[in-house]
Amino acid sequence: MLDHRLAPEHEELRRTVAEFARDVIAPKIGEYYEHEEFPYEIIREMGRMGLFGLPFPEEYGGMGGDYLALCLVLEEIARVDSSVAITLEAAVSLGAMPIHRYGTEEQKRTWLPRLCSGELLGAFGLTEPEGGSDAGATRTTARYDADTDEWVINGSKCFITNAGTEITGLVTVAALTLSSELDEQGSPRREISTIIVPTGTPGFSASKKYSKVGWNASDTRELSFADCRVPAANLLGEAGRGYAQFLRILDEGRIAIAALATGLAQGCVDESLSYAAQRRAFGRPIGSNQSIQFKIADMEMRAHTSRLAWYHAASLLVHGERFKKEAAIAKLFSSEAAVSNAREATQIHGGYGFMNEYPVARFWRDSKILEIGEGTSEVQRMLIARELGMSDSRP
């Protein structure tokens, strides 16, 4: 029998973070969001709580928890705000996790303690201006210079979270490298490798922040590399294994995004219940109208089902079982549920739902990207179909 009841330590963590989100994040985040400012004060408090080190071993400064713990935290934070939630998600699952999964002992001891404490944030440089969903279409290159024992990186990345904050410490960059194997023409094969580039490295620059529809209190930028040199020892994992590495990282990250989306969907329920009880029209609370009740019932159904989906995927991951299909299902369903709930919550709030002072306006703006980031809804459907054994329809 599948049992999704939380263990006592997980439930205690969830309650602690729910209280923190309600009492610390919720009262402050609106101003950060309105002014498009990164919430350093909130991030520092989260670091002191150990949230950035949740799924990492204690020997590297982590909390010794698991991926389920991280996702529980993401859901509770996203229940009040997604900018803070995506900052944590990207810092852990995209910034620190590749080093934990594939780094050398020296790389782990150099970077993980500061990443786990929240002193530094990490970023993952994958998406490129002409790549999008085609992650294999990487154009950024890394050439090995034997004379200096360095990688020389050239290219650009776009839509990278946590890439240009005052506490960003590194970006792990996916780049084309040359293999020792030859292709049919006798030339070295091109393969994808991942390389750690510390902030401040000459030739590495981050653009000004994007002007975004949502996630306005998070940091998202374009990155450029112009003859950027880093030591050969900054190679993460094996040369040529970068593609396989980031596919695994993205599979895990989809569970985290599903948890975040579930939080947003549940936050829409919370706000709508409160508003429907307070707002009166035609002499009675609007929550007494069956049309409003049905909307909120459907919203709760979507949030509840989303939670079950990501719980299942996270459970498979934690127990070392195959989870690719379940992660795609969770990400697909929960992201679409978040968009639907945000739309309905805005409708329930009427004109007030269009005012930025109300959280549902922020939820509405933040929801759409969940159907795009870390694999679009179309990509998730493709992955699910493949896992079901259906052949690729491309010629």
Phi, psi and omega in degrees: 000131180281121183240114182260015175291138185281145172295156183306319181292325177290319180294321178297318177298314181300315181294320180298314182288326176300318178294317177299316180297317182290318188268334185250310184285309187305316183290339187255332195292332181301319180290318176302316183296315182298322182265006179053047181252143178284131188276069185304320182300315179294318180298320178298319178295321177296324176297317179295332178282349180085013186292331181284347180251012188309307188267013186252153182298149180297330182296341177252016179092006181275183182263354179073021180270202181226181183292331176298319179299315178301314183293324176300318179295317180299318180298315183293323178290315180294343177296336176245332179197138182268336179298314178292320181296317182289331175298315178292315182301312182292322181296323184272302189282333180253329183273307185267327186300319178301324179290320177295318183286319194235355185285158172286168178300321179295317179297318180297314183287335178286318191253320190299318180303318180284330175288321180292329181279347185082003176297322177236153172248144174252157178226163182236112184268092181245302188295139178238159184306326181251012182262299181060233182291342180272079185296338179282353183270038181296135178244340176299136184243153173227115182256131179278126178257103184294331182295325182250355184056051182225158169265136178247113190254135176222137178146194181212156176229155180225159178060041184264121182279141179067023188275339187224026178283170178291343181247011175294126183255333183199160169230129173270119189253130172273126184215155176284129174235165181265133180274160173284346178276152182254150176272190184297334180271002179085009178262154178301135178291147174267136180221167182257130175235162177242138188225135179279124178241109179292147174299141180093355178294128178306136181093352178252125180219150176246137179287176173293162182299144173294151168270111190248159174290318182221190184050042189287347176259014174250165184255122180222127186215168169265145181242145178231144179230119181232101185049045180280121185251130174226155180301150178302331180293351179278357174300131181260115183074202182276145173299136179085357180258008184300321182297313179296323180297310185285338173295319177294317180298320180291323177301314178295316182299332179294328176292319179296318178294325177297320178295318178299315180297323177297320177299316178298316179299319179289325176299324176296322177295313181304310183293323181289321177299315181296314182293319182295333179280331185266322186284126180249141176213137182057035173084010180207160178299141181294340178292348177277352178277132183299328180297320178289319179301318181293320178301311183292325176298317178295322178297316178296321178300315180295316180296317181297314181293322176300317181297315178300323181294314182284329174302315182297312181297317180295323179297318177298316180300310183299326182269009175073022179261165180294133186223006186304310182295315182294325176294318179295319178298313181297316181294316181296308185294314185291324179292320178289328175295320180297317179296315180295317180294322178295320178297314182291322179296320177296319179297317180298322181283348180062222181300327179294333178292345179264001180262131186295343179290343179265134182305328184294333176295320177293319178299319181298318180289328184276343191286322190299322183298340180293338176274000185240307185295149181053040178104114181296168177301324179295319178296321179297318178296323177296316180296318180297316179298318179297318180293337176277359177090011179280139185284155177290132185276353182289149180293000000 
